[in-house]
Short mmCIF file of C-alpha atoms in Angstrom, two decimals:
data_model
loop_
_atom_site.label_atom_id
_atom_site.label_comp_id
_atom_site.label_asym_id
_atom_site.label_seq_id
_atom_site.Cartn_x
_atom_site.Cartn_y
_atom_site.Cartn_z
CA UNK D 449 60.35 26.58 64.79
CA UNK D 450 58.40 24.43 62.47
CA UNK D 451 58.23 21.32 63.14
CA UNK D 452 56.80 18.05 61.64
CA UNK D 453 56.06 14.43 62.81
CA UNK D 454 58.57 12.74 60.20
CA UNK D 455 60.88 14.95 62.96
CA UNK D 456 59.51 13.14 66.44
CA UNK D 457 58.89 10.06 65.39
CA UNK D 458 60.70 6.20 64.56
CA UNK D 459 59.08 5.88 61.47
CA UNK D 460 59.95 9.48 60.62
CA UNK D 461 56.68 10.12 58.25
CA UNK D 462 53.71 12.63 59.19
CA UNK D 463 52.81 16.53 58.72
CA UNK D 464 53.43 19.50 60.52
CA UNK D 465 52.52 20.47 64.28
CA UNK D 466 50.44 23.11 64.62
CA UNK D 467 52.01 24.22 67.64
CA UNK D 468 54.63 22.03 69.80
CA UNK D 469 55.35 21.86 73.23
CA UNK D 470 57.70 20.28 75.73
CA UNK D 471 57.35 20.23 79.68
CA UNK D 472 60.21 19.03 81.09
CA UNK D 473 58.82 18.78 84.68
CA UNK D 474 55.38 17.09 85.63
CA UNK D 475 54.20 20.05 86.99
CA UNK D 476 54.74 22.19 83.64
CA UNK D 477 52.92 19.15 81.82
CA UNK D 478 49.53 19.18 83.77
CA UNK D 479 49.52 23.24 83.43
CA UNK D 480 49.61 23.06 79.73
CA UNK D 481 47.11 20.04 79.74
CA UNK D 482 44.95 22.03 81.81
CA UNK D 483 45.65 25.03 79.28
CA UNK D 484 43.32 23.05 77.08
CA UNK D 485 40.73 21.79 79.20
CA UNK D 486 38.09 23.62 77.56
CA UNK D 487 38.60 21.75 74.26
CA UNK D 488 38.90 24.95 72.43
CA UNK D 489 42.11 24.11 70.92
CA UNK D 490 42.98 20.29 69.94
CA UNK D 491 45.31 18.31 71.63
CA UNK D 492 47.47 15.47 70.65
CA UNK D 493 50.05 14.11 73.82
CA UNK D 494 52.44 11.96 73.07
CA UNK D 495 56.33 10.40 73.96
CA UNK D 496 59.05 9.01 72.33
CA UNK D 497 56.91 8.68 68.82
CA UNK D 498 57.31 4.74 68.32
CA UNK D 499 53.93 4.01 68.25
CA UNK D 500 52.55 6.38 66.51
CA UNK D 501 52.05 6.86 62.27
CA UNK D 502 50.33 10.85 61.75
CA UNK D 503 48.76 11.47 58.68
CA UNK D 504 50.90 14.05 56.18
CA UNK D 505 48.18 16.57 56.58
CA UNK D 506 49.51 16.70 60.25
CA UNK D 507 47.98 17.87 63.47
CA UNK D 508 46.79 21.65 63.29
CA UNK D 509 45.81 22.13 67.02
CA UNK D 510 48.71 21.40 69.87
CA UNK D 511 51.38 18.70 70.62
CA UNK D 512 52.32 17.59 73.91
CA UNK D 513 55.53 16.05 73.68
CA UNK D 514 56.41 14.97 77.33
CA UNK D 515 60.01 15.43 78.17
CA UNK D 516 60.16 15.02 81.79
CA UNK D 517 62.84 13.96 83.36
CA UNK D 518 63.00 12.79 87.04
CA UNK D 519 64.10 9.31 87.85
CA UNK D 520 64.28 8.21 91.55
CA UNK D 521 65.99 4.82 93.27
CA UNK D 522 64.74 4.07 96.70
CA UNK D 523 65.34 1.13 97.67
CA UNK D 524 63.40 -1.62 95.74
CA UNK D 525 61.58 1.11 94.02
CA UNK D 526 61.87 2.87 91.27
CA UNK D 527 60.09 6.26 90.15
CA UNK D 528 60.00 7.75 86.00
CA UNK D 529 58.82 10.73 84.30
CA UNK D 530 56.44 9.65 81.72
CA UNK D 531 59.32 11.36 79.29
CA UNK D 532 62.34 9.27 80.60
CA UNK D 533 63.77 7.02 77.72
CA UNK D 534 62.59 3.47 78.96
CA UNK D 535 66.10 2.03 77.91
CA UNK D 536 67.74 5.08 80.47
CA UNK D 537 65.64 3.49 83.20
CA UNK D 538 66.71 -0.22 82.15
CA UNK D 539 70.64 0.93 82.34
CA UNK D 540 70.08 3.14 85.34
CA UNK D 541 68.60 -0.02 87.59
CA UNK D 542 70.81 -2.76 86.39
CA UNK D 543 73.89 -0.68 87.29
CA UNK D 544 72.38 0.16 90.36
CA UNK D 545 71.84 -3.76 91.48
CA UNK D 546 68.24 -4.15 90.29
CA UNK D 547 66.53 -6.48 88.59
CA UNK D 548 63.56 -7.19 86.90
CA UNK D 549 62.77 -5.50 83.69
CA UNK D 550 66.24 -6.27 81.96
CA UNK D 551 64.40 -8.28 79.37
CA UNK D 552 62.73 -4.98 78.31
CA UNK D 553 66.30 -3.68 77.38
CA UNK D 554 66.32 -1.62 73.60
CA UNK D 555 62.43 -0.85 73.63
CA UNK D 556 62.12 1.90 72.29
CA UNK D 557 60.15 4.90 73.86
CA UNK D 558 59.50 6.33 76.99
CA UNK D 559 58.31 5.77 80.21
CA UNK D 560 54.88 6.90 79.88
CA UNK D 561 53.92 4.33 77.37
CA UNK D 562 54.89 1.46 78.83
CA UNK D 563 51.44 1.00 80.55
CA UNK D 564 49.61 2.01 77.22
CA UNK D 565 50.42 -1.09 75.56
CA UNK D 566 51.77 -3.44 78.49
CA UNK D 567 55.27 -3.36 77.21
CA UNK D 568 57.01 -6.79 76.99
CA UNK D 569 59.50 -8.96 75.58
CA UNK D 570 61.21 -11.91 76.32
CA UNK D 571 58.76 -13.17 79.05
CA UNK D 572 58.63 -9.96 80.99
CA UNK D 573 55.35 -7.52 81.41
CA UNK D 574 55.62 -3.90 82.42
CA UNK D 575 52.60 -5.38 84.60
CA UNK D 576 54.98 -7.66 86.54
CA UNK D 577 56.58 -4.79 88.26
CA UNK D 578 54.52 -1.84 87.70
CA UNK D 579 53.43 -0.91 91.36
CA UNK D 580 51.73 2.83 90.77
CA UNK D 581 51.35 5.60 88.87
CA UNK D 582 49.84 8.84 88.74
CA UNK D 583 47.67 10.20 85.88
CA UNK D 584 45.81 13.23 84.80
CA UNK D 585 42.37 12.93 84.27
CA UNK D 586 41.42 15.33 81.25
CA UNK D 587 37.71 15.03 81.63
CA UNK D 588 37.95 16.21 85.78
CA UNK D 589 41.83 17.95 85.76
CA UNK D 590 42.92 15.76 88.53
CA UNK D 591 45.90 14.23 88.77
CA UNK D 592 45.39 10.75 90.84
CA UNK D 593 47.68 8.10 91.82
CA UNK D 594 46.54 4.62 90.27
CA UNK D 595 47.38 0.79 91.56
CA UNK D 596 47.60 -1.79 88.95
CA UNK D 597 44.86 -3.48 88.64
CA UNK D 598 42.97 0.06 87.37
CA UNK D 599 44.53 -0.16 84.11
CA UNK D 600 42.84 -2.57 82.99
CA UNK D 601 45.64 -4.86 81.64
CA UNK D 602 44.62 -7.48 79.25
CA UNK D 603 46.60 -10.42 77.48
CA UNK D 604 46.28 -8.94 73.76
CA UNK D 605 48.46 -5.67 74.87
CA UNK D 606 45.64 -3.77 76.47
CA UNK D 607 45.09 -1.16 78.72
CA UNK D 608 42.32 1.69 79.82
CA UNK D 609 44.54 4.05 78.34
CA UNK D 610 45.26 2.31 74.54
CA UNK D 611 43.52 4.85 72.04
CA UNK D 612 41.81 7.02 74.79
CA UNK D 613 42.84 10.42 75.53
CA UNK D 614 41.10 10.75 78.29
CA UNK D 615 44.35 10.04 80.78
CA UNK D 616 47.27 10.68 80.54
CA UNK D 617 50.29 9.05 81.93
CA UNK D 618 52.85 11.21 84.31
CA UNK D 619 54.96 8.71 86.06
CA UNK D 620 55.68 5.08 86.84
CA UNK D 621 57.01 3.40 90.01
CA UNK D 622 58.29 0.06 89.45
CA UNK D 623 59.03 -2.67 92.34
CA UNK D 624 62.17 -4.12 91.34
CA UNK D 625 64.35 -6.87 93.13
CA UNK D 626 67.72 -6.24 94.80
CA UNK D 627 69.17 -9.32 93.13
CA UNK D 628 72.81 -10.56 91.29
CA UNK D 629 70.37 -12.79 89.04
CA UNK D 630 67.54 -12.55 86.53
CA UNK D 631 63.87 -14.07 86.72
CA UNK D 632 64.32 -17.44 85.47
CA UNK D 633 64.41 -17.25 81.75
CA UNK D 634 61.92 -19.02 79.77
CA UNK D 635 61.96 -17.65 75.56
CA UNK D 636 64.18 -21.06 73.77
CA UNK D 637 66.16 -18.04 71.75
CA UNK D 638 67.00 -15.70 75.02
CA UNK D 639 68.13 -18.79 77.38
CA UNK D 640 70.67 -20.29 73.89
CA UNK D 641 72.15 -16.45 73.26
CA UNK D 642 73.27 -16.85 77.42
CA UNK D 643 74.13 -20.25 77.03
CA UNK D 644 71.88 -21.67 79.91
CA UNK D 645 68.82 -23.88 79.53
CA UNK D 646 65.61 -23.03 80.29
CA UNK D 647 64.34 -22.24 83.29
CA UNK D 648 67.90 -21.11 84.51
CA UNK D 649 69.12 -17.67 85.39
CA UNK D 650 71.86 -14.92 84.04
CA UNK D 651 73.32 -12.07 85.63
CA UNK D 652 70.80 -8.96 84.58
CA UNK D 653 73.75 -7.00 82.55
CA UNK D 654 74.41 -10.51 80.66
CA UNK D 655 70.28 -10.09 79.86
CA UNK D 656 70.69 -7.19 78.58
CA UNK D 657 73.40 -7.90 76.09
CA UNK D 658 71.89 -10.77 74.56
CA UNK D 659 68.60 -8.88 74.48
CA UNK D 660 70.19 -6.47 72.83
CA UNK D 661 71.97 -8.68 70.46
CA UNK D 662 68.72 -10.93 69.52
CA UNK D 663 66.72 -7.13 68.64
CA UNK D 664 69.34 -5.54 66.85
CA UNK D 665 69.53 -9.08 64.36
CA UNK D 666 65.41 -7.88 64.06
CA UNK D 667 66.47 -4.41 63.13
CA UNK D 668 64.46 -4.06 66.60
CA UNK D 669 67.18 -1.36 68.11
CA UNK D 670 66.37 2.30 66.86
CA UNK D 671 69.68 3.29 64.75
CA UNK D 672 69.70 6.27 62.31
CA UNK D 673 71.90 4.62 59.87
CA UNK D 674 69.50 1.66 59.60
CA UNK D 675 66.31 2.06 57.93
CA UNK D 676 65.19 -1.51 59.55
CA UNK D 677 64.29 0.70 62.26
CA UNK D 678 62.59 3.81 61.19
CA UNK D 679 59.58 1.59 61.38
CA UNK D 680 56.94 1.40 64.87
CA UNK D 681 58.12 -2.21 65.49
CA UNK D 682 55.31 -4.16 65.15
CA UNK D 683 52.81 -2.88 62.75
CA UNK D 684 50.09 -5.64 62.85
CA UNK D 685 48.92 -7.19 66.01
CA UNK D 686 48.60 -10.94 66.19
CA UNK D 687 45.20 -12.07 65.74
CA UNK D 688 42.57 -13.00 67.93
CA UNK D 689 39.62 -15.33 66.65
CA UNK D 690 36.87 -17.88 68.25
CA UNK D 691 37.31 -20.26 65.37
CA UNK D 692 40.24 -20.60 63.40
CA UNK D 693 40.00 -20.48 59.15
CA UNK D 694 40.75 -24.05 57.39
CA UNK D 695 42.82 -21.92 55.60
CA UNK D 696 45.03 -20.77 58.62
CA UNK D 697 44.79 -24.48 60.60
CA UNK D 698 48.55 -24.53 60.58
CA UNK D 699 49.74 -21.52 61.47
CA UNK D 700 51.19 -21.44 64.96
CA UNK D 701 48.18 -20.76 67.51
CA UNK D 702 47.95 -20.21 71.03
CA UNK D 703 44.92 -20.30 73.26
CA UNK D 704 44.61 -16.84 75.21
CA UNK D 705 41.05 -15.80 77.50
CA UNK D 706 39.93 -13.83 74.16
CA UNK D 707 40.10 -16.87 72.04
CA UNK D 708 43.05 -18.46 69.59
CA UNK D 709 46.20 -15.97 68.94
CA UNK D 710 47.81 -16.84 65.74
CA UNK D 711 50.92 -15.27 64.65
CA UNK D 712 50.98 -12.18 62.57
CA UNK D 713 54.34 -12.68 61.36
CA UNK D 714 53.23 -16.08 59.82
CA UNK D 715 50.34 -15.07 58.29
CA UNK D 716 52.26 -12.51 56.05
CA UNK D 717 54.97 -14.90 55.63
CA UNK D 718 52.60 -17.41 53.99
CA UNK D 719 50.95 -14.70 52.08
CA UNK D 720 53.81 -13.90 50.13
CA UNK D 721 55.46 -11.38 51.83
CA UNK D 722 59.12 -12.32 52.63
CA UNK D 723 61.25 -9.99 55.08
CA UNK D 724 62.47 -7.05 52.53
CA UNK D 725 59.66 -7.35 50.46
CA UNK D 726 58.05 -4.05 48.65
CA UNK D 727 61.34 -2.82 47.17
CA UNK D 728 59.30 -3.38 43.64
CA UNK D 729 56.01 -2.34 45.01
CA UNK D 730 54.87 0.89 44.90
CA UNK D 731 57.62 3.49 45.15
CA UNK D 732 59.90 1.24 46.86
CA UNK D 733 60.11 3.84 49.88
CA UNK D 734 58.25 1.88 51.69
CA UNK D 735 58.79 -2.18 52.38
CA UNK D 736 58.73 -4.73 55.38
CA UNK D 737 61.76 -5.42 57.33
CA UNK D 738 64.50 -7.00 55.67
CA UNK D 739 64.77 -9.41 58.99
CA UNK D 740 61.35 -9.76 59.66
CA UNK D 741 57.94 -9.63 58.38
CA UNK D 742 56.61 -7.66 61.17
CA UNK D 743 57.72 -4.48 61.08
CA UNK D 744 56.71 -2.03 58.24
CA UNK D 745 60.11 0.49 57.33
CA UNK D 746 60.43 3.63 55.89
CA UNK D 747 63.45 3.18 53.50
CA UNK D 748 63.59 7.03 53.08
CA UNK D 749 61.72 9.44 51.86
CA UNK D 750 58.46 7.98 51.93
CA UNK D 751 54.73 9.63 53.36
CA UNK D 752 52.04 8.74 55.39
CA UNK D 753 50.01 8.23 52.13
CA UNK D 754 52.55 5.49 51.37
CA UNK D 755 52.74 4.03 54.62
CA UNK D 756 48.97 3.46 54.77
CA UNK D 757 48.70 2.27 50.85
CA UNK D 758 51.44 -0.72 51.80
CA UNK D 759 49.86 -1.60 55.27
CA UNK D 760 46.58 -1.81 53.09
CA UNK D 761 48.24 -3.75 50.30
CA UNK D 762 49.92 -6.57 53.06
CA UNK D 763 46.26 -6.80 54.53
CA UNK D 764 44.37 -7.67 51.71
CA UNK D 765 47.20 -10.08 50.30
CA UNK D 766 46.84 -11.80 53.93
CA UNK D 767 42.96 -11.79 54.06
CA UNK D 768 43.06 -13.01 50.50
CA UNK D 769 45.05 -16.00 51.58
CA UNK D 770 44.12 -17.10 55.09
CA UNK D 771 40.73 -14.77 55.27
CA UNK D 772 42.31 -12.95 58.32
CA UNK D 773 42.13 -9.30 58.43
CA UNK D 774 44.70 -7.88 60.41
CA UNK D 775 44.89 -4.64 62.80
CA UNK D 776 47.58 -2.11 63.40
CA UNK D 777 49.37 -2.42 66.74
CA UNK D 778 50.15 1.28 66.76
CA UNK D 779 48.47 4.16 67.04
CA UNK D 780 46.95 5.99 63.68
CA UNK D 781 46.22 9.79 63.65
CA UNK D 782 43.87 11.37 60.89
CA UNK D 783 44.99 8.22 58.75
CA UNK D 784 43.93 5.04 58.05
CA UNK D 785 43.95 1.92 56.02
#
């Protein structure tokens, strides 16, 4: 069956697959990666597709789309397929007296990309709980079982494994806590949707509402009849500089070991790019968010081609302006900006 990203992804825009396929057991994944060890035949992985933007001309070689399945309570601990929907796993423990990740509730995705990009939200890392994890190695065809502190995680959303093929994830095991309340909360907007200050705590299903509330007002839940979310979240990471431009002196900042983060969402802001903005730009199939300035939507029918020509046009405005240059967050295939 022919198949095309616009099909297996959130922002629903890329070319066809040269040739799809979809373990749904670990095992049947690392025989197929192994398949194409020799590098006679390229070879694109992926998961859920909400990081990722393909370019219209597609991928010719072969897809990986993991769809494995096996999820595992013992105890404390908790064990995913790299193709588990995150959210399933979020549900799953906080019904089974867990807690820990329910600030993570409504990302979308799977499992295996939660250590790509460090998922978080709301004051919560996948780093907090992430205990192991086993990954194929496609340079030696080994599968090993990692700790923590191999991936590599950085403040900025960074990992060994952002924009390298080389490994690939196969499972998580998180270390949860047997508990009736959450990690103290500390984000101003989370603790006034529970109505508790601060610092205090919330039952882990009363987390996940309100989490759920606060991303579906950001068009932040994935919903078919909403085209705030046929988008990759985030498209533009926040910035990192040494030295901050006069131009940019007031936009929020916060110190990090890589230098001053300033906020992405800002910067467009101030540029002139209000949530819903691009409706008279271009074709109009393509414009930001009409909640946020963040995220970059497909409003329907648009391509790759227009995807990239928008990202490109909010850049320059914002380098213009502040003399910033912004970076995608997600990951670009055969296309650029």
């Amino acid at each position: 069956m022919d198949t095309s990203f616009s099909d297996v992804t959130t922002m629903r825009v890329g070319g066809p697959i040269g040739r799809l396929q979809i373990p749904e057991t670990t095992a049947h994944a690392v025989e197929l990666l192994r398949e194409h060890a020799d590098g006679g035949d390229s070879l694109l992985v992926m998961g859920g597709g909400s990081n990722l933007v393909v370019a219209d001309s597609g991928w010719p070689g072969t897809v990986i789309k993991m769809a494995t399945s096996q999820l595992a309570i013992d105890g404390d601990r908790v064990t995913a397929d790299a193709g588990v929907e995150w959210d399933h796993v979020v549900r799953t423990t906080i019904a089974e007296g867990l807690s820990g990740i329910e600030a993570l509730s409504g990302v979308p995705g799977s499992v295996g990309g939660t250590p790509v990009q460090n998922v978080g939200a709301y004051g919560a890392l996948t780093s907090d709980v992430l205990e192991s994890l086993h990954v194929y190695d496609r340079e030696t065809g080994s599968v090993e079982r990692w700790l923590p502190e191999r991936c590599g995680f950085g403040p900025h959303r960074t990992s060994v494994f952002k924009r390298n093929p080389r490994w690939v994830v196969l499972d998580v095991t998180l270390r949860l806590r047997r508990a009736d309340r959450s990690n103290p909360i500390t984000y101003a907007d989370l603790a006034h949707a529970l109505g508790i200050e601060a610092g205090q705590t919330a039952a882990p299903a009363d987390v996940r509402e309100a989490v759920l509330s606060l991303r579906r007002k950001r068009g932040m839940v994935l919903d078919p009849d909403d085209h705030d979310t046929w988008s990759v979240g985030s498209f533009f990471l926040n910035p990192v500089l040494a030295e901050v431009p006069e131009a940019a002196s007031e936009c929020p900042q916060h110190v990090v070991s890589e230098g001053i983060k300033l906020s992405a969402a800002w910067l467009i802001h101030r540029s002139g790019f209000a949530p819903g903005y691009g409706g008279d730009w271009g074709n109009g199939n393509v414009t930001l968010s009409s909640r946020h300035t963040l995220a970059i939507t497909n409003r329907g029918g648009a391509t790759t081609d227009d995807v990239m020509k928008f990202a490109a046009h909010i850049r320059g405005g914002v380098e213009d302006r502040f003399g910033v240059r912004l970076s995608p967050e997600c990951d670009l295939i055969n296309c650029s900006f």
